[in-house]
N, CA, C and O atoms as a printed pandas DataFrame, in Angstrom:
     atom_number atom_name residue_name chain_id  residue_number  x_coord  y_coord  z_coord
0              1         N          MET        A               1    0.852   -1.183    0.000
1              2        CA          MET        A               1    0.000    0.000    0.000
2              3         C          MET        A               1    0.892    1.239    0.000
3              4         O          MET        A               1    1.812    1.350    0.811
4              5         N          LYS        A               2    0.621    2.149   -0.893
5              6        CA          LYS        A               2    1.393    3.382   -0.970
6              7         C          LYS        A               2    0.906    4.371    0.079
7              8         O          LYS        A               2   -0.226    4.281    0.553
8              9         N          ASN        A               3    1.761    5.306    0.433
9             10        CA          ASN        A               3    1.383    6.393    1.344
10            11         C          ASN        A               3    0.868    7.563    0.522
11            12         O          ASN        A               3    1.541    8.585    0.390
12            13         N          ASP        A               4   -0.317    7.409   -0.025
13            14        CA          ASP        A               4   -0.914    8.467   -0.838
14            15         C          ASP        A               4   -1.486    9.558    0.052
15            16         O          ASP        A               4   -1.990    9.289    1.143
16            17         N          LEU        A               5   -1.403   10.780   -0.422
17            18        CA          LEU        A               5   -2.032   11.899    0.267
18            19         C          LEU        A               5   -3.436   12.058   -0.298
19            20         O          LEU        A               5   -3.622   12.111   -1.513
20            21         N          ILE        A               6   -4.410   12.133    0.580
21            22        CA          ILE        A               6   -5.789   12.293    0.149
22            23         C          ILE        A               6   -6.427   13.443    0.909
23            24         O          ILE        A               6   -5.942   13.859    1.960
24            25         N          SER        A               7   -7.505   13.941    0.369
25            26        CA          SER        A               7   -8.188   15.084    0.940
26            27         C          SER        A               7   -9.190   14.634    2.007
27            28         O          SER        A               7  -10.063   13.807    1.744
28            29         N          ARG        A               8   -9.054   15.176    3.182
29            30        CA          ARG        A               8  -10.000   14.902    4.259
30            31         C          ARG        A               8  -11.411   15.359    3.857
31            32         O          ARG        A               8  -12.405   14.686    4.129
32            33         N          LYS        A               9  -11.461   16.510    3.209
33            34        CA          LYS        A               9  -12.741   17.066    2.774
34            35         C          LYS        A               9  -13.416   16.132    1.768
35            36         O          LYS        A               9  -14.624   15.908    1.844
36            37         N          ALA        A              10  -12.642   15.588    0.830
37            38        CA          ALA        A              10  -13.201   14.695   -0.187
38            39         C          ALA        A              10  -13.740   13.416    0.447
39            40         O          ALA        A              10  -14.783   12.910    0.033
40            41         N          ILE        A              11  -13.043   12.898    1.438
41            42        CA          ILE        A              11  -13.520   11.691    2.119
42            43         C          ILE        A              11  -14.829   11.972    2.835
43            44         O          ILE        A              11  -15.761   11.171    2.769
44            45         N          LYS        A              12  -14.901   13.102    3.518
45            46        CA          LYS        A              12  -16.125   13.450    4.244
46            47         C          LYS        A              12  -17.307   13.628    3.288
47            48         O          LYS        A              12  -18.424   13.220    3.605
48            49         N          GLU        A              13  -17.070   14.229    2.132
49            50        CA          GLU        A              13  -18.127   14.390    1.142
50            51         C          GLU        A              13  -18.592   13.033    0.621
51            52         O          GLU        A              13  -19.785   12.814    0.409
52            53         N          TYR        A              14  -17.642   12.131    0.418
53            54        CA          TYR        A              14  -17.971   10.786   -0.040
54            55         C          TYR        A              14  -18.826   10.060    0.998
55            56         O          TYR        A              14  -19.803    9.396    0.652
56            57         N          ILE        A              15  -18.454   10.190    2.261
57            58        CA          ILE        A              15  -19.223    9.565    3.351
58            59         C          ILE        A              15  -20.628   10.147    3.407
59            60         O          ILE        A              15  -21.603    9.411    3.559
60            61         N          ASN        A              16  -20.731   11.465    3.284
61            62        CA          ASN        A              16  -22.050   12.111    3.360
62            63         C          ASN        A              16  -22.987   11.650    2.247
63            64         O          ASN        A              16  -24.202   11.625    2.440
64            65         N          GLN        A              17  -22.441   11.284    1.088
65            66        CA          GLN        A              17  -23.259   10.843   -0.033
66            67         C          GLN        A              17  -23.549    9.342    0.004
67            68         O          GLN        A              17  -24.274    8.828   -0.847
68            69         N          SER        A              18  -22.990    8.645    0.978
69            70        CA          SER        A              18  -23.171    7.196    1.055
70            71         C          SER        A              18  -24.517    6.845    1.679
71            72         O          SER        A              18  -25.255    7.716    2.140
72            73         N          ASP        A              19  -24.816    5.557    1.684
73            74        CA          ASP        A              19  -26.071    5.059    2.245
74            75         C          ASP        A              19  -25.941    4.685    3.720
75            76         O          ASP        A              19  -26.788    3.966    4.251
76            77         N          LEU        A              20  -24.915    5.152    4.370
77            78        CA          LEU        A              20  -24.711    4.839    5.791
78            79         C          LEU        A              20  -25.735    5.572    6.649
79            80         O          LEU        A              20  -26.319    6.568    6.224
80            81         N          THR        A              21  -25.943    5.072    7.845
81            82        CA          THR        A              21  -26.826    5.772    8.779
82            83         C          THR        A              21  -26.104    7.004    9.297
83            84         O          THR        A              21  -24.882    7.108    9.186
84            85         N          ASN        A              22  -26.855    7.932    9.858
85            86        CA          ASN        A              22  -26.246    9.149   10.411
86            87         C          ASN        A              22  -25.251    8.816   11.511
87            88         O          ASN        A              22  -24.210    9.464   11.624
88            89         N          ARG        A              23  -25.559    7.818   12.316
89            90        CA          ARG        A              23  -24.643    7.422   13.398
90            91         C          ARG        A              23  -23.325    6.900   12.819
91            92         O          ARG        A              23  -22.253    7.235   13.322
92            93         N          GLU        A              24  -23.401    6.085   11.767
93            94        CA          GLU        A              24  -22.189    5.568   11.123
94            95         C          GLU        A              24  -21.380    6.705   10.491
95            96         O          GLU        A              24  -20.154    6.743   10.587
96            97         N          LYS        A              25  -22.087    7.619    9.851
97            98        CA          LYS        A              25  -21.402    8.767    9.250
98            99         C          LYS        A              25  -20.679    9.585   10.308
99           100         O          LYS        A              25  -19.528    9.978   10.115
100          101         N          MET        A              26  -21.355    9.845   11.435
101          102        CA          MET        A              26  -20.746   10.632   12.508
102          103         C          MET        A              26  -19.513    9.917   13.065
103          104         O          MET        A              26  -18.495   10.555   13.337
104          105         N          THR        A              27  -19.601    8.604   13.235
105          106        CA          THR        A              27  -18.464    7.827   13.741
106          107         C          THR        A              27  -17.273    7.947   12.795
107          108         O          THR        A              27  -16.141    8.129   13.243
108          109         N          LEU        A              28  -17.519    7.847   11.504
109          110        CA          LEU        A              28  -16.434    7.980   10.523
110          111         C          LEU        A              28  -15.853    9.385   10.502
111          112         O          LEU        A              28  -14.638    9.546   10.390
112          113         N          HIS        A              29  -16.699   10.402   10.608
113          114        CA          HIS        A              29  -16.206   11.788   10.639
114          115         C          HIS        A              29  -15.302   12.009   11.849
115          116         O          HIS        A              29  -14.270   12.671   11.735
116          117         N          ILE        A              30  -15.676   11.467   13.001
117          118        CA          ILE        A              30  -14.855   11.612   14.211
118          119         C          ILE        A              30  -13.519   10.905   14.012
119          120         O          ILE        A              30  -12.470   11.445   14.363
120          121         N          ALA        A              31  -13.558    9.691   13.445
121          122        CA          ALA        A              31  -12.319    8.942   13.210
122          123         C          ALA        A              31  -11.402    9.696   12.248
123          124         O          ALA        A              31  -10.194    9.770   12.474
124          125         N          ILE        A              32  -11.966   10.252   11.183
125          126        CA          ILE        A              32  -11.165   10.989   10.199
126          127         C          ILE        A              32  -10.542   12.229   10.831
127          128         O          ILE        A              32   -9.389   12.556   10.549
128          129         N          ASN        A              33  -11.292   12.918   11.679
129          130        CA          ASN        A              33  -10.756   14.110   12.343
130          131         C          ASN        A              33   -9.622   13.783   13.288
131          132         O          ASN        A              33   -8.796   14.651   13.571
132          133         N          ASN        A              34   -9.554   12.550   13.790
133          134        CA          ASN        A              34   -8.513   12.164   14.748
134          135         C          ASN        A              34   -7.274   11.562   14.095
135          136         O          ASN        A              34   -6.294   11.275   14.782
136          137         N          ILE        A              35   -7.305   11.369   12.786
137          138        CA          ILE        A              35   -6.127   10.843   12.087
138          139         C          ILE        A              35   -5.093   11.965   11.980
139          140         O          ILE        A              35   -5.439   13.078   11.585
140          141         N          PRO        A              36   -3.816   11.689   12.330
141          142        CA          PRO        A              36   -2.784   12.730   12.231
142          143         C          PRO        A              36   -2.604   13.208   10.796
143          144         O          PRO        A              36   -2.772   12.443    9.846
144          145         N          THR        A              37   -2.263   14.468   10.657
145          146        CA          THR        A              37   -2.052   15.048    9.334
146          147         C          THR        A              37   -0.563   15.154    9.043
147          148         O          THR        A              37    0.276   15.003    9.931
148          149         N          THR        A              38   -0.258   15.415    7.790
149          150        CA          THR        A              38    1.115   15.642    7.378
150          151         C          THR        A              38    1.138   16.847    6.442
151          152         O          THR        A              38    0.185   17.092    5.702
152          153         N          ALA        A              39    2.224   17.584    6.488
153          154        CA          ALA        A              39    2.376   18.717    5.575
154          155         C          ALA        A              39    2.899   18.185    4.251
155          156         O          ALA        A              39    3.852   17.407    4.221
156          157         N          ALA        A              40    2.294   18.593    3.190
157          158        CA          ALA        A              40    2.700   18.130    1.863
158          159         C          ALA        A              40    2.994   19.329    0.982
159          160         O          ALA        A              40    2.192   20.256    0.875
160          161         N          ALA        A              41    4.147   19.292    0.358
161          162        CA          ALA        A              41    4.520   20.352   -0.571
162          163         C          ALA        A              41    4.178   19.903   -1.988
163          164         O          ALA        A              41    4.252   18.712   -2.289
164          165         N          PRO        A              42    3.811   20.823   -2.847
165          166        CA          PRO        A              42    3.536   20.432   -4.228
166          167         C          PRO        A              42    4.817   19.925   -4.897
167          168         O          PRO        A              42    5.916   20.377   -4.576
168          169         N          GLU        A              43    4.665   18.995   -5.816
169          170        CA          GLU        A              43    5.824   18.450   -6.518
170          171         C          GLU        A              43    6.395   19.519   -7.447
171          172         O          GLU        A              43    5.656   20.161   -8.193
172          173         N          VAL        A              44    7.701   19.703   -7.398
173          174        CA          VAL        A              44    8.385   20.713   -8.203
174          175         C          VAL        A              44    9.196   19.992   -9.279
175          176         O          VAL        A              44    9.889   19.015   -8.992
176          177         N          HIS        A              45    9.106   20.472  -10.504
177          178        CA          HIS        A              45    9.829   19.875  -11.627
178          179         C          HIS        A              45   10.890   20.847  -12.114
179          180         O          HIS        A              45   10.646   22.049  -12.216
180          181         N          GLY        A              46   12.059   20.323  -12.410
181          182        CA          GLY        A              46   13.147   21.141  -12.925
182          183         C          GLY        A              46   13.936   20.357  -13.960
183          184         O          GLY        A              46   13.484   19.327  -14.459
184          185         N          ARG        A              47   15.118   20.860  -14.271
185          186        CA          ARG        A              47   15.998   20.171  -15.215
186          187         C          ARG        A              47   17.438   20.531  -14.877
187          188         O          ARG        A              47   17.709   21.549  -14.240
188          189         N          TRP        A              48   18.353   19.675  -15.316
189          190        CA          TRP        A              48   19.774   19.957  -15.139
190          191         C          TRP        A              48   20.248   20.860  -16.268
191          192         O          TRP        A              48   19.930   20.628  -17.434
192          193         N          VAL        A              49   21.002   21.884  -15.919
193          194        CA          VAL        A              49   21.554   22.823  -16.898
194          195         C          VAL        A              49   23.064   22.734  -16.811
195          196         O          VAL        A              49   23.634   22.759  -15.720
196          197         N          LYS        A              50   23.724   22.628  -17.983
197          198        CA          LYS        A              50   25.185   22.545  -18.006
198          199         C          LYS        A              50   25.769   23.940  -17.890
199          200         O          LYS        A              50   25.273   24.889  -18.498
200          201         N          GLY        A              51   26.837   24.053  -17.097
201          202        CA          GLY        A              51   27.538   25.317  -16.948
202          203         C          GLY        A              51   29.032   25.104  -17.033
203          204         O          GLY        A              51   29.520   24.006  -16.768
204          205         N          THR        A              52   29.766   26.145  -17.402
205          206        CA          THR        A              52   31.215   26.043  -17.495
206          207         C          THR        A              52   31.845   27.409  -17.243
207          208         O          THR        A              52   31.248   28.449  -17.520
208          209         N          SER        A              53   33.053   27.381  -16.717
209          210        CA          SER        A              53   33.835   28.590  -16.486
210          211         C          SER        A              53   35.298   28.187  -16.477
211          212         O          SER        A              53   35.725   27.439  -15.597
212          213         N          CYS        A              54   36.069   28.665  -17.432
213          214        CA          CYS        A              54   37.478   28.274  -17.603
214          215         C          CYS        A              54   37.553   26.754  -17.720
215          216         O          CYS        A              54   37.011   26.183  -18.666
216          217         N          ASP        A              55   38.223   26.085  -16.763
217          218        CA          ASP        A              55   38.330   24.629  -16.834
218          219         C          ASP        A              55   37.416   23.935  -15.815
219          220         O          ASP        A              55   37.604   22.758  -15.509
220          221         N          THR        A              56   36.438   24.665  -15.299
221          222        CA          THR        A              56   35.497   24.098  -14.342
222          223         C          THR        A              56   34.161   23.841  -15.036
223          224         O          THR        A              56   33.624   24.704  -15.731
224          225         N          TYR        A              57   33.645   22.641  -14.829
225          226        CA          TYR        A              57   32.372   22.252  -15.427
226          227         C          TYR        A              57   31.408   21.855  -14.320
227          228         O          TYR        A              57   31.823   21.325  -13.289
228          229         N          TRP        A              58   30.144   22.107  -14.529
229          230        CA          TRP        A              58   29.151   21.709  -13.543
230          231         C          TRP        A              58   27.793   21.575  -14.201
231          232         O          TRP        A              58   27.569   22.037  -15.320
232          233         N          ASN        A              59   26.908   20.942  -13.487
233          234        CA          ASN        A              59   25.486   20.923  -13.824
234          235         C          ASN        A              59   24.787   21.599  -12.670
235          236         O          ASN        A              59   25.133   21.363  -11.512
236          237         N          TYR        A              60   23.809   22.436  -12.963
237          238        CA          TYR        A              60   23.083   23.071  -11.868
238          239         C          TYR        A              60   21.583   22.909  -12.051
239          240         O          TYR        A              60   21.080   22.745  -13.162
240          241         N          CYS        A              61   20.889   22.961  -10.923
241          242        CA          CYS        A              61   19.443   22.794  -10.879
242          243         C          CYS        A              61   18.768   24.063  -11.386
243          244         O          CYS        A              61   19.125   25.168  -10.978
244          245         N          SER        A              62   17.792   23.901  -12.277
245          246        CA          SER        A              62   17.074   25.059  -12.815
246          247         C          SER        A              62   16.141   25.691  -11.781
247          248         O          SER        A              62   15.664   26.806  -11.989
248          249         N          ILE        A              63   15.875   25.003  -10.677
249          250        CA          ILE        A              63   14.990   25.527   -9.644
250          251         C          ILE        A              63   15.766   26.290   -8.572
251          252         O          ILE        A              63   15.488   27.462   -8.319
252          253         N          CYS        A              64   16.742   25.626   -7.940
253          254        CA          CYS        A              64   17.434   26.247   -6.806
254          255         C          CYS        A              64   18.841   26.726   -7.148
255          256         O          CYS        A              64   19.443   27.467   -6.371
256          257         N          GLY        A              65   19.373   26.316   -8.295
257          258        CA          GLY        A              65   20.715   26.727   -8.676
258          259         C          GLY        A              65   21.820   25.915   -8.032
259          260         O          GLY        A              65   22.996   26.243   -8.191
260          261         N          GLY        A              66   21.470   24.857   -7.307
261          262        CA          GLY        A              66   22.480   24.003   -6.672
262          263         C          GLY        A              66   23.401   23.393   -7.712
263          264         O          GLY        A              66   22.937   22.834   -8.706
264          265         N          LYS        A              67   24.725   23.498   -7.484
265          266        CA          LYS        A              67   25.705   23.050   -8.474
266          267         C          LYS        A              67   26.345   21.733   -8.074
267          268         O          LYS        A              67   26.654   21.495   -6.907
268          269         N          ILE        A              68   26.537   20.882   -9.080
269          270        CA          ILE        A              68   27.314   19.663   -8.949
270          271         C          ILE        A              68   28.554   19.881   -9.807
271          272         O          ILE        A              68   28.466   19.896  -11.035
272          273         N          LEU        A              69   29.716   20.050   -9.163
273          274        CA          LEU        A              69   30.956   20.306   -9.892
274          275         C          LEU        A              69   31.526   19.010  -10.446
275          276         O          LEU        A              69   31.317   17.934   -9.884
276          277         N          LYS        A              70   32.245   19.125  -11.550
277          278        CA          LYS        A              70   32.932   17.979  -12.132
278          279         C          LYS        A              70   34.106   18.511  -12.944
279          280         O          LYS        A              70   34.136   19.689  -13.300
280          281         N          ASN        A              71   35.083   17.632  -13.240
281          282        CA          ASN        A              71   36.135   18.062  -14.153
282          283         C          ASN        A              71   35.796   17.573  -15.548
283          284         O          ASN        A              71   34.815   16.850  -15.721
284          285         N          GLU        A              72   36.569   17.942  -16.532
285          286        CA          GLU        A              72   36.209   17.653  -17.912
286          287         C          GLU        A              72   36.236   16.168  -18.250
287          288         O          GLU        A              72   35.716   15.775  -19.294
288          289         N          TYR        A              73   36.828   15.325  -17.393
289          290        CA          TYR        A              73   36.936   13.903  -17.676
290          291         C          TYR        A              73   35.822   13.090  -17.015
291          292         O          TYR        A              73   35.643   11.916  -17.338
292          293         N          GLN        A              74   35.086   13.689  -16.110
293          294        CA          GLN        A              74   33.996   12.976  -15.454
294          295         C          GLN        A              74   32.739   13.027  -16.316
295          296         O          GLN        A              74   32.560   13.934  -17.129
296          297         N          GLN        A              75   31.881   12.043  -16.123
297          298        CA          GLN        A              75   30.610   12.058  -16.826
298          299         C          GLN        A              75   29.694   13.087  -16.183
299          300         O          GLN        A              75   29.861   13.445  -15.017
300          301         N          ASP        A              76   28.731   13.554  -16.954
301          302        CA          ASP        A              76   27.753   14.502  -16.422
302          303         C          ASP        A              76   26.948   13.861  -15.294
303          304         O          ASP        A              76   26.669   12.662  -15.307
304          305         N          TYR        A              77   26.589   14.679  -14.334
305          306        CA          TYR        A              77   25.778   14.226  -13.208
306          307         C          TYR        A              77   24.327   14.504  -13.529
307          308         O          TYR        A              77   23.915   15.661  -13.610
308          309         N          PHE        A              78   23.559   13.464  -13.710
309          310        CA          PHE        A              78   22.134   13.619  -13.957
310          311         C          PHE        A              78   21.388   12.616  -13.085
311          312         O          PHE        A              78   21.349   11.427  -13.401
312          313         N          SER        A              79   20.805   13.080  -12.008
313          314        CA          SER        A              79   19.987   12.201  -11.180
314          315         C          SER        A              79   18.522   12.575  -11.402
315          316         O          SER        A              79   18.216   13.596  -12.017
316          317         N          ASP        A              80   17.633   11.743  -10.897
317          318        CA          ASP        A              80   16.201   11.997  -11.068
318          319         C          ASP        A              80   15.701   13.132  -10.181
319          320         O          ASP        A              80   14.667   13.735  -10.470
320          321         N          TYR        A              81   16.434   13.431   -9.096
321          322        CA          TYR        A              81   16.027   14.472   -8.147
322          323         C          TYR        A              81   17.230   15.334   -7.792
323          324         O          TYR        A              81   18.358   14.845   -7.740
324          325         N          CYS        A              82   16.986   16.610   -7.548
325          326        CA          CYS        A              82   18.045   17.513   -7.098
326          327         C          CYS        A              82   18.377   17.189   -5.641
327          328         O          CYS        A              82   17.468   17.132   -4.813
328          329         N          PRO        A              83   19.660   16.975   -5.302
329          330        CA          PRO        A              83   20.007   16.671   -3.913
330          331         C          PRO        A              83   19.884   17.878   -2.988
331          332         O          PRO        A              83   19.935   17.722   -1.768
332          333         N          PHE        A              84   19.725   19.070   -3.543
333          334        CA          PHE        A              84   19.641   20.276   -2.733
334          335         C          PHE        A              84   18.202   20.669   -2.383
335          336         O          PHE        A              84   17.896   20.971   -1.229
336          337         N          CYS        A              85   17.331   20.663   -3.385
337          338        CA          CYS        A              85   15.936   21.118   -3.138
338          339         C          CYS        A              85   14.892   20.020   -3.314
339          340         O          CYS        A              85   13.729   20.217   -2.960
340          341         N          GLY        A              86   15.286   18.865   -3.855
341          342        CA          GLY        A              86   14.356   17.769   -4.029
342          343         C          GLY        A              86   13.483   17.848   -5.262
343          344         O          GLY        A              86   12.575   17.033   -5.426
344          345         N          ALA        A              87   13.737   18.816   -6.139
345          346        CA          ALA        A              87   12.933   18.948   -7.359
346          347         C          ALA        A              87   13.110   17.712   -8.231
347          348         O          ALA        A              87   14.200   17.148   -8.317
348          349         N          ARG        A              88   12.043   17.308   -8.865
349          350        CA          ARG        A              88   12.092   16.164   -9.772
350          351         C          ARG        A              88   12.662   16.643  -11.104
351          352         O          ARG        A              88   12.120   17.555  -11.728
352          353         N          MET        A              89   13.750   16.026  -11.528
353          354        CA          MET        A              89   14.458   16.488  -12.727
354          355         C          MET        A              89   13.981   15.753  -13.974
355          356         O          MET        A              89   14.685   14.914  -14.535
356          357         N          ASP        A              90   12.761   16.093  -14.390
357          358        CA          ASP        A              90   12.207   15.497  -15.592
358          359         C          ASP        A              90   11.901   16.546  -16.647
359          360         O          ASP        A              90   11.346   16.234  -17.701
360          361         N          GLY        A              91   12.265   17.791  -16.360
361          362        CA          GLY        A              91   12.059   18.869  -17.311
362          363         C          GLY        A              91   10.624   19.344  -17.421
363          364         O          GLY        A              91   10.321   20.202  -18.250
364          365         N          GLY        A              92    9.732   18.801  -16.596
365          366        CA          GLY        A              92    8.322   19.171  -16.667
366          367         C          GLY        A              92    8.061   20.539  -16.073
367          368         O          GLY        A              92    8.955   21.190  -15.532
368          369         N          GLU        A              93    6.830   20.950  -16.185
369          370        CA          GLU        A              93    6.412   22.253  -15.649
370          371         C          GLU        A              93    5.924   22.102  -14.236
371          372         O          GLU        A              93    5.529   23.085  -13.610
């Protein structure tokens, strides 16, 4: 089972439209209100941008500008996520 984030409001609306008795609905609403919450940030998408200066080469995050330095003989650093800000590096919007 994945740890999906869901809307408390949407669940309550779904319960209200169900065929449950009012007592069952109230019990579920109380249970939902007592479940701990978590803060969720929207997913951020970015891309790796190549940079160079004299004999220094790097890739930097298009979102936060975090740089991964490398020399000219190393392969480019391209991971799926920025290690600095956590942006997903898929080039999306």
